[in-house]
Short mmCIF file of C-alpha atoms in Angstrom, two decimals:
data_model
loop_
_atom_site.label_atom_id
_atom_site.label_comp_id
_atom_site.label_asym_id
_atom_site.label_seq_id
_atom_site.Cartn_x
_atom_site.Cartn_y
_atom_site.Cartn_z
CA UNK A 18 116.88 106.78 105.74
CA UNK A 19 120.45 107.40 104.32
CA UNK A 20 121.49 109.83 101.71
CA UNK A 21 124.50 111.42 102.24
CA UNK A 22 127.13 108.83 102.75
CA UNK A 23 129.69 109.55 105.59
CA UNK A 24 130.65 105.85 106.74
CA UNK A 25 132.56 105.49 110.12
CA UNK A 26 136.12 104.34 110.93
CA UNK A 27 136.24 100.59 111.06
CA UNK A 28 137.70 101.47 114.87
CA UNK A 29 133.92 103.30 115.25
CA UNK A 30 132.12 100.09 114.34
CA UNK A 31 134.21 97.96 116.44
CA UNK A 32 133.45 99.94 119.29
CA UNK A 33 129.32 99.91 118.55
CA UNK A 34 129.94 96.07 118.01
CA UNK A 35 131.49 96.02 121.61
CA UNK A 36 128.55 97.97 123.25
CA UNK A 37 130.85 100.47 124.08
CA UNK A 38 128.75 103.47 122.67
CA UNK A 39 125.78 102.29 125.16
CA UNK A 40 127.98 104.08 128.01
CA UNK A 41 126.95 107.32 129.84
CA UNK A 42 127.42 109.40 127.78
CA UNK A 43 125.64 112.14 124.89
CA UNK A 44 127.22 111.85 121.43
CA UNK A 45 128.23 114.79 120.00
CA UNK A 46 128.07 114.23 116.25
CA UNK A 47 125.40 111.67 115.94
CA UNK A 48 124.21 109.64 113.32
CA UNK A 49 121.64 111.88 111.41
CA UNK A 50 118.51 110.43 109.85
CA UNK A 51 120.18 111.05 106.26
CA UNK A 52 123.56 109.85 107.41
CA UNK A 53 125.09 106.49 106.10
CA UNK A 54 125.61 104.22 109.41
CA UNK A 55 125.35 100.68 106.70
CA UNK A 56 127.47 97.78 108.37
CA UNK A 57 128.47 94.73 106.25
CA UNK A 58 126.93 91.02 105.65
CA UNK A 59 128.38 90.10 108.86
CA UNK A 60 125.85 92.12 111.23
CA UNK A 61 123.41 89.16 111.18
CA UNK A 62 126.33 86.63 111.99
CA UNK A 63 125.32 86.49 115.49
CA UNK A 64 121.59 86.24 115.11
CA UNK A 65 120.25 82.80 116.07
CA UNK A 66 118.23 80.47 114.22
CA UNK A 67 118.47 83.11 111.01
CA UNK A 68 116.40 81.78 108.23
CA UNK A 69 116.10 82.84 104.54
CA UNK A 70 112.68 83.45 103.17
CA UNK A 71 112.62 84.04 99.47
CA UNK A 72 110.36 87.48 98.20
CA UNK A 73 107.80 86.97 96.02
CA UNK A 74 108.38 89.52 94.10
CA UNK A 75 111.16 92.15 93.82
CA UNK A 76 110.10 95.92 91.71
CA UNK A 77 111.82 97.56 89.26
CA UNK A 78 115.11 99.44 90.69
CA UNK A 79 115.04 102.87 90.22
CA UNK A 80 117.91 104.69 91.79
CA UNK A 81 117.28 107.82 90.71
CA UNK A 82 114.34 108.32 93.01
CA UNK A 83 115.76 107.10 96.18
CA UNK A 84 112.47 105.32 97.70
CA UNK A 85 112.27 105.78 101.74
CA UNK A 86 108.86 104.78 102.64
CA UNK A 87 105.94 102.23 101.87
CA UNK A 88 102.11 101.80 102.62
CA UNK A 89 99.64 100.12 100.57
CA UNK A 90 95.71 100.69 99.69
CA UNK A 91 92.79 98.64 99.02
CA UNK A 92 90.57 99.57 95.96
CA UNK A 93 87.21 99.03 95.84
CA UNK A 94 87.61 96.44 93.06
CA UNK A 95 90.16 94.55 94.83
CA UNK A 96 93.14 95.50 93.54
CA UNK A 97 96.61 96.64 95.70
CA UNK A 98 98.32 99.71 95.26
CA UNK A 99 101.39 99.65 97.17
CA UNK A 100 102.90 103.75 97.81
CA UNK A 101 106.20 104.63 97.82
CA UNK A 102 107.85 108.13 98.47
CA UNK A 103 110.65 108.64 96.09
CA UNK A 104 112.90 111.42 98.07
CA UNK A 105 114.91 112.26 95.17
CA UNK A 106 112.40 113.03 92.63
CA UNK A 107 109.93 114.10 94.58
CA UNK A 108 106.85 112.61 93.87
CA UNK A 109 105.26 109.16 94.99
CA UNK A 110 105.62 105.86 92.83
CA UNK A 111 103.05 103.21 92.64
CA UNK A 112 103.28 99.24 92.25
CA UNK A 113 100.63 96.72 92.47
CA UNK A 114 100.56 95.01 95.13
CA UNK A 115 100.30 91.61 93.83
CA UNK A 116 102.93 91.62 91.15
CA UNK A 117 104.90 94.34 91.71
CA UNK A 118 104.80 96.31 88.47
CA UNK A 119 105.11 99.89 88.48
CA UNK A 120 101.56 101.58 87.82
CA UNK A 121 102.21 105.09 87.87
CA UNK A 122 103.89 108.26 89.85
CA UNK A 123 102.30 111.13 91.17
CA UNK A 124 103.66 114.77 92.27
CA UNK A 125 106.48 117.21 91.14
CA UNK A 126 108.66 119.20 93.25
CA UNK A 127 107.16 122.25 94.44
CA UNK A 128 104.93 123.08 98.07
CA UNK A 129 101.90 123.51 96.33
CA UNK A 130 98.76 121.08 96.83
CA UNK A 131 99.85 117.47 95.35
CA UNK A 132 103.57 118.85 94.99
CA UNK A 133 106.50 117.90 97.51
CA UNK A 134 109.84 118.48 98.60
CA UNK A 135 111.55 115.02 99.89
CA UNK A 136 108.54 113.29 100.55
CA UNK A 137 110.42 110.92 103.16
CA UNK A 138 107.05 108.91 105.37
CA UNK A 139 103.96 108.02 104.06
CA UNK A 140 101.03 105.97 105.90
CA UNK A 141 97.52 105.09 104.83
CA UNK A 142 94.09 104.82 106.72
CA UNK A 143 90.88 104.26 105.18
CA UNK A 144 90.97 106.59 101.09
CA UNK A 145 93.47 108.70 103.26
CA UNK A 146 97.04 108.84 102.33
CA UNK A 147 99.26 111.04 105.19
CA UNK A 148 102.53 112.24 103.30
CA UNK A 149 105.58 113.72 105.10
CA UNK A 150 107.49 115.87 103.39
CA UNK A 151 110.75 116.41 105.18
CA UNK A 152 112.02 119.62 103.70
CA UNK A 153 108.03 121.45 103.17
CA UNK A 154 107.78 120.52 107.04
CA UNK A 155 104.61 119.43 106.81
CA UNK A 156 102.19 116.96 106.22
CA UNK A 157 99.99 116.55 103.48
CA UNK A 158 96.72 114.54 103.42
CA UNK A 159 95.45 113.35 99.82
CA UNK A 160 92.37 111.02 98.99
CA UNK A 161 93.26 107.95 96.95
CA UNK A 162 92.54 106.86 94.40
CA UNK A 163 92.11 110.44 92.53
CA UNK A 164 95.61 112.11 94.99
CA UNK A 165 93.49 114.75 95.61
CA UNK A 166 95.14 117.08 98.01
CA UNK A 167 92.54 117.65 100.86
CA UNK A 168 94.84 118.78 103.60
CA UNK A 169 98.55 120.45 104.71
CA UNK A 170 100.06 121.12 107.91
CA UNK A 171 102.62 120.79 110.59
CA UNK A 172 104.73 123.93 108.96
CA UNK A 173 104.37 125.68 112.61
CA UNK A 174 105.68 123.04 114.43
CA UNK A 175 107.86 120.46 112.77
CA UNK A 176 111.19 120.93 111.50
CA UNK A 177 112.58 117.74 110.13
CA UNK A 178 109.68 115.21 109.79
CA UNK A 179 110.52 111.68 109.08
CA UNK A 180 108.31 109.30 109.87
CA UNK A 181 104.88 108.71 111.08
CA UNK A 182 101.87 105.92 112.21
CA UNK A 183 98.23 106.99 111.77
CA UNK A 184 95.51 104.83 114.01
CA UNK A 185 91.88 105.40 113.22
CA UNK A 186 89.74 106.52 115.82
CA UNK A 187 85.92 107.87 116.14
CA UNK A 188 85.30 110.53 114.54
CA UNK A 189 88.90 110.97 113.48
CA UNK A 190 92.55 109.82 112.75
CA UNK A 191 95.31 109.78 115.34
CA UNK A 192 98.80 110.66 113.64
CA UNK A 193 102.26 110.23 115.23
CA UNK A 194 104.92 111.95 113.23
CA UNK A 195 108.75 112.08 114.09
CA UNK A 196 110.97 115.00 114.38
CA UNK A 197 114.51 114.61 113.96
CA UNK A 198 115.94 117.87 114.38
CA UNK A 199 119.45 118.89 115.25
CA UNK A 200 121.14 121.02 117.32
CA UNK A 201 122.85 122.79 114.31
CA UNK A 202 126.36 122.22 112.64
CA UNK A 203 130.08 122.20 114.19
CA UNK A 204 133.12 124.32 112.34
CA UNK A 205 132.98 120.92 109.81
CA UNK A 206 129.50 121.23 108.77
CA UNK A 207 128.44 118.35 110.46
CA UNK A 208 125.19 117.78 112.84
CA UNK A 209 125.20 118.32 116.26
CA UNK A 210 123.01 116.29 118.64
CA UNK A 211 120.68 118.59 120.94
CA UNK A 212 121.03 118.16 124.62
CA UNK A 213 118.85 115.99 126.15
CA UNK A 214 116.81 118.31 127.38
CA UNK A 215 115.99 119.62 124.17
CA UNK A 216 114.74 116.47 122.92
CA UNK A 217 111.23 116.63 124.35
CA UNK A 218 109.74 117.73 120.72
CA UNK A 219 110.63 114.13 119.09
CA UNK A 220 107.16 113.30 118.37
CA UNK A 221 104.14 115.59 116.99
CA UNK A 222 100.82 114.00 117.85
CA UNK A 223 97.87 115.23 115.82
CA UNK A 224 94.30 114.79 114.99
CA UNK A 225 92.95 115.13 111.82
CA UNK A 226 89.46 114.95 110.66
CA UNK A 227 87.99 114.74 107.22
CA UNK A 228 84.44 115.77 106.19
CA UNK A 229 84.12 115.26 102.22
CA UNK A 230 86.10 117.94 101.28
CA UNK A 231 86.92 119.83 104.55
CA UNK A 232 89.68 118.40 106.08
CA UNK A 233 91.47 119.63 109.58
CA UNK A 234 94.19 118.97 111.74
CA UNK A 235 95.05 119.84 115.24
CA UNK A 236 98.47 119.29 117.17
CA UNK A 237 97.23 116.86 120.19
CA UNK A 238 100.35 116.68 122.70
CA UNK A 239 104.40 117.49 121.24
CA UNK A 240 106.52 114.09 123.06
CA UNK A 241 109.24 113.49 123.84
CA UNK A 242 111.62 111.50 127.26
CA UNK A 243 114.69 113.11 128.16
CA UNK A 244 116.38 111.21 130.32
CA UNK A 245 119.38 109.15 129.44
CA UNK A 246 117.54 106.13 129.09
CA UNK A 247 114.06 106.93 127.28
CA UNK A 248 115.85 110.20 125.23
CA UNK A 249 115.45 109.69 121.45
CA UNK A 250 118.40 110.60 119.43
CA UNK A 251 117.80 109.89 115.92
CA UNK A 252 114.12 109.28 114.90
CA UNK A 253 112.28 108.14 111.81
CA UNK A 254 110.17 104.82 112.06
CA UNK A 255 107.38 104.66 114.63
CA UNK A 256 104.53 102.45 115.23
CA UNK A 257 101.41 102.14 117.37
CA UNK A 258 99.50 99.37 119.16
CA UNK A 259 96.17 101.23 120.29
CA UNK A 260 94.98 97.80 122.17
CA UNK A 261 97.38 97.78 124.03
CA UNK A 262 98.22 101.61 124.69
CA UNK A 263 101.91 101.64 122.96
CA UNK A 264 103.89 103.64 120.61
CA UNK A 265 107.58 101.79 119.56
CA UNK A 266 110.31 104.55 118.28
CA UNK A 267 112.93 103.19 116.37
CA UNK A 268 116.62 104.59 118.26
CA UNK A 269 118.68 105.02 115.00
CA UNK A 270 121.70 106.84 116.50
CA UNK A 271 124.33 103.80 116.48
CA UNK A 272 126.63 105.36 118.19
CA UNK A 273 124.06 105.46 121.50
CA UNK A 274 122.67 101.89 120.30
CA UNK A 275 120.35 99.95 118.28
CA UNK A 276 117.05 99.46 119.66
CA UNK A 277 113.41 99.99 119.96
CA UNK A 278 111.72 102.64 122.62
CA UNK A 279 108.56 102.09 124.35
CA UNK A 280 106.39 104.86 125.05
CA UNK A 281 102.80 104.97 125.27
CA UNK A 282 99.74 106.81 123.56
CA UNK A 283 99.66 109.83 125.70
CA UNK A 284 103.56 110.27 125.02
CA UNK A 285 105.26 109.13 128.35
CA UNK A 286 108.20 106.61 128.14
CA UNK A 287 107.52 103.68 129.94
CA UNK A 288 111.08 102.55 130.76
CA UNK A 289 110.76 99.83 128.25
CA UNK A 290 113.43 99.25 125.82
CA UNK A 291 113.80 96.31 123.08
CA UNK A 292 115.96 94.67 120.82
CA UNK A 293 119.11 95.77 122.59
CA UNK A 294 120.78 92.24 122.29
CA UNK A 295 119.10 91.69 119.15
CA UNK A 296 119.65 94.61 116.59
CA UNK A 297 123.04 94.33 115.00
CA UNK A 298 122.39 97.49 112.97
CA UNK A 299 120.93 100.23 112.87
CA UNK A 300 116.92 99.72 113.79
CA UNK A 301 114.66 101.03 111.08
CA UNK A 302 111.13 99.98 109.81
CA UNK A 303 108.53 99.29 112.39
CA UNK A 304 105.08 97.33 111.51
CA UNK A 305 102.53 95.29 113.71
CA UNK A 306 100.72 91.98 112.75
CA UNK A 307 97.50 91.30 114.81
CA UNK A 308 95.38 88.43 115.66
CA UNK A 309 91.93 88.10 116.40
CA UNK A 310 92.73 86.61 119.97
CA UNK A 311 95.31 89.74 121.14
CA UNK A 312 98.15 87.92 120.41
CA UNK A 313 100.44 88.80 117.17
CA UNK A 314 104.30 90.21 116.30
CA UNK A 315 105.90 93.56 116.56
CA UNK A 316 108.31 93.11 113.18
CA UNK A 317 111.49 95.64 113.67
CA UNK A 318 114.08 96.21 110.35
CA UNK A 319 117.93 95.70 111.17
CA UNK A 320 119.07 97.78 108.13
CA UNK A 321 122.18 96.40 106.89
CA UNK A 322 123.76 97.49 103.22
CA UNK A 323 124.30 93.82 102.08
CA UNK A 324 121.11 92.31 103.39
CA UNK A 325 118.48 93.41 105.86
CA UNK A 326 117.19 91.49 108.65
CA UNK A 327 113.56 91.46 110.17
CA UNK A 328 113.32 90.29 113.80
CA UNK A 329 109.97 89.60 115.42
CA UNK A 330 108.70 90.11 118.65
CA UNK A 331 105.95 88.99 120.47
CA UNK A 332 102.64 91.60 120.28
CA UNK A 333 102.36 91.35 124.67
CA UNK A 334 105.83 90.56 125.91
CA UNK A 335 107.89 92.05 123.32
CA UNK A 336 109.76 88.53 123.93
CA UNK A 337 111.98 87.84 121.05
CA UNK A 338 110.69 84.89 118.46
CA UNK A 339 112.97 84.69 115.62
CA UNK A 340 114.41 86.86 112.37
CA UNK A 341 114.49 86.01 108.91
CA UNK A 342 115.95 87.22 106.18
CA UNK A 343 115.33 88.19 102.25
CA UNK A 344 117.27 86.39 99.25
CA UNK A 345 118.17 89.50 98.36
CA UNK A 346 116.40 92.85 99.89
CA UNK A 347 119.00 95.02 101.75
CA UNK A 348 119.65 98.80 102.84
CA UNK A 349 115.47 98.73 103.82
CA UNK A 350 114.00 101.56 105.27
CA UNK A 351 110.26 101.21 105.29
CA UNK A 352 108.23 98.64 105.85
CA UNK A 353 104.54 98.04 105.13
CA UNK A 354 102.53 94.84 106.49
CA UNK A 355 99.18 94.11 105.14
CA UNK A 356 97.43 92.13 107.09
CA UNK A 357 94.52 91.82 104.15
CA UNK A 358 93.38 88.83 102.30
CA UNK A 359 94.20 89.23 98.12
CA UNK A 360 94.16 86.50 95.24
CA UNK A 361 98.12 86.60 95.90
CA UNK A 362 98.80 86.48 99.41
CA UNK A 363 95.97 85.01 100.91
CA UNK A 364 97.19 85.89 104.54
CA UNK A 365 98.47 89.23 103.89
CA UNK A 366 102.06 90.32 102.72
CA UNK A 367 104.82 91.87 104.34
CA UNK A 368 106.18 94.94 101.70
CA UNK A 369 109.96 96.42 102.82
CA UNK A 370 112.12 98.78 100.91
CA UNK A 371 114.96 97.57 98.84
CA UNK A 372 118.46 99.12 98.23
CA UNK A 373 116.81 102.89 98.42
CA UNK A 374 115.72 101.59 94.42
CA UNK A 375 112.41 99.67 94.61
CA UNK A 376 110.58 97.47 96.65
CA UNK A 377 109.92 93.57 97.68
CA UNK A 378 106.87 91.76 99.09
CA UNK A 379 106.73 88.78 101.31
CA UNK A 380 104.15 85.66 101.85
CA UNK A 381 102.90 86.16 104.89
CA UNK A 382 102.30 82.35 105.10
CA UNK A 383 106.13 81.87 103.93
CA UNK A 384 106.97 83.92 106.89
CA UNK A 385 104.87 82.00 109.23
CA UNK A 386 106.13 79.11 108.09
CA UNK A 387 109.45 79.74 107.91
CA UNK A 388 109.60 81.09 111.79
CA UNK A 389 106.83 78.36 112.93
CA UNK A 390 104.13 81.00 114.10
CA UNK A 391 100.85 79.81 115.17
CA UNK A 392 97.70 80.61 113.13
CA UNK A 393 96.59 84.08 113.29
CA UNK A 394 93.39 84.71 112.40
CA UNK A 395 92.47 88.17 111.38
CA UNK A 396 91.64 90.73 114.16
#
C-alpha cells in the first residue's frame, strides 16, 4: 500500500517493537494507507519455526507501474490470467498464471468506462472482475476476458477505497470494500486520524447483480466498530469466510498495532483480534484456503521492505500454525490464493505482490510441505 515514503524515527520503531503504541490512546498522525511504515530484515527475527519456501516463479519488475493488488481468472480453455492493478500507470497488467510472463495491460487514465485513476484493489468472481479505483471513488465491474466495462459505482459513498473481498451468493455478488479516509491534514500537510467515532464508515457493503449486459449495485449496510478495541484505523486488505459468518480487516496503523480484526458478515465486531503476538510489521494481504471437511488456513502478509512474511492461521480457531517466507518476495501488498487445480500447480498456488514491481507465485504443495499441513482436499 505505500507510495509516498515518510519512514519513522528509529526511536518510533523501537517503541512499536516494545508494544508501547498498543496503549490507550488515539494517534494523531497515523500511518496512512499510502504512507511508508517498511521495517528491516530483522522483523521476522522473532518468528518461530520460520521456513524459506522458494517461488516458482518471480514476473518481470516493472517499477514504473507500482502494482498494489492481485486476483487471478480461469479461462474456459484452461489457461490462468493472473490481474494486477498498476497504481502508477493506471491501467491493469496481466501475467499467466503458470509461468509468469506478462500477457498484456488494459486501461488508461481517465474515469470513463475501462479507464482508471489509481486502480489500488481488484477481486474476481465468476467472468467478473471488481476494480477499485482509489482516486475515481468508485468501483468498476468489467467482464473478462473481453474488459468490458459493465458497471461503476460507489462515487456517493466512498472516499478513499482500498481494498475489497467479493463472495458469490444467489442471485448475486456480495462485495466488501474498505474506506480509508482521513480526518484531513495538520499545519504540515500531513493526515490526521478521525476520531473514533467517526470511524463507523470503514467498510461499504454492496450487492451487485449482473444480467448479460445490465449490471447493478446497491449499498447493503456502511460498517464500521468504534470502540478502542474493534476501531479500524488504517484499512486496505479484507477477507471473508461466508461458512463461517466472518470478515478479517487487516489493522495497518503501526503505531496502534499490527493485527487482524474480526468482524462478521452483517458488520458487527466480534471482539476478536489476531496476530497481535505474531505480526512484526505492518499486516497487509489477507486470503483464505478451504477444505472440503471445514477445516483450512486464514494466510495474513507481514509486509516487510527486505522480505515479507506469510503467517497462517487455522480456518476455526484462528490458532497460529506457522509462517514461511519467500527467497526473495518483499514489500507485498496483495495477495491472491487459488485454490484451483492447473498443469502447474496441481493444488493451487499462492500469488503475492513483489517490491510494488511485479509479482511471485507459490506451490501450494511446497507450502504444505514446507509447514507440514494435512491434506486438503478441495471444498
Amino acid at each position: 500500500m505505500f507510495l509516498d515514503p515518510s519512514p519513522r524515527p528509529l526511536a518510533l520503531a523501537l517503541a512499536i517493537t516494545l508494544g508501547l503504541a498498543a496503549c490507550d490512546r488515539q494517534p494523531s498522525t497515523p500511518v496512512t494507507a499510502d504512507s511508508d511504515a517498511r521495517v528491516s530484515a530483522s522483523e521476522s527475527a522473532d518468528v518461530a519455526d520460520l521456513v524459506t519456501v522458494a517461488e516458482a516463479f518471480s514476473t518481470v519488475m516493472t517499477p514504473e507501474d507500482n502494482i498494489d493488488s492481485l486476483a487471478s481468472w480461469r479461462a474456459g480453455d484452461g489457461a490462468v490470467w493472473v490481474l494486477a492493478t498498476a497504481k502508477s500507470t493506471d491501467k491493469l497488467v496481466v501475467y499467466d498464471g503458470q509461468t509468469g510472463e506478462t500477457l498484456r495491460s488494459f486501461g488508461v487514465r481517465g474515469d470513463g468506462p475501462g479507464q482508471f485513476k489509481r486502480p489500488n484493489g481488484i477481486v474476481i468472481a465468476d467472468d467478473l472482475a471488481f476494480v477499485i479505483e482509489r482516486d475515481n471513488r468508485r468501483v468498476q465491474v468489467l467482464r473478462l476476458p473481453s474488459f468490458e466495462p459493465l458497471l461503476s459505482f460507489g462515487t456517493d459513498e466512498l472516499v478513499k477505497p482500498y481494498g475489497g473481498w467479493v463472495d458469490k451468493t444467489d442471485g448475486g455478488y456480495a462485495l466488501y470494500v474498505t474506506d480509508s479516509y482521513t480526518g484531513g491534514t495538520d499545519g504540515l500537510d500531513k493526515d490526521i486520524a478521525p476520531p473514533l467515532t467517526e470511524l463507523d464508515r470503514r467498510v461499504r457493503h454492496y450487492r451487485v447483480t449482473v444480467d448479460g449486459t445490465t449490471a447493478n449495485a446497491t449499498l447493503v449496510g456502511t460498517y464500521g466498530d468504534t470502540s478502542e478495541l474493534g476501531a479500524l484505523r488504517v484499512v486496505e486488505s479484507l477477507w471473508g469466510d461466508a461458512a463461517n459468518n466472518r470478515l478479517l480487516i487487516a489493522e495497518e496503523d503501526e503505531e496502534y498495532a499490527n493485527e487482524v480484526k474480526v468482524y462478521d458478515l452483517e458488520g458487527n465486531f466480534t471482539g476478536q483480534v489476531i496476530g497481535k503476538e505474531t505480526f512484526q510489521a505492518q499486516a497487509e494481504g489477507l486470503s483464505l484456503k478451504t477444505c472440503g471437511d471445514g477445516s483450512g488456513w486464514w494466510i495474513g502478509t507481514q509486509q516487510g521492505k527486505d522480505h515479507s512474511v506469510f503467517h497462517l492461521f487455522e480456518r476455526q480457531s484462528f490458532a497460529h500454525v506457522g509462517s514461511f517466507r519467500g527467497a526473495k518476495v518483499a514489500n507485498t501488498d496483495g495477495i491472491w490464493l487459488d485454490p484451483q487445480a492447473s498443469e502447474r500447480f496441481p493444488e493451487g498456488a499462492l500469488y503475492a505482490v513483489h517490491d510494488d514491481q511485479g509479482a511471485v507465485a507459490f506451490d501450494w504443495r511446497a507450502l504444505a510441505t514446507a509447514l507440514s499441513l494435512p491434506k486438503c482436499a478441495a471444498e
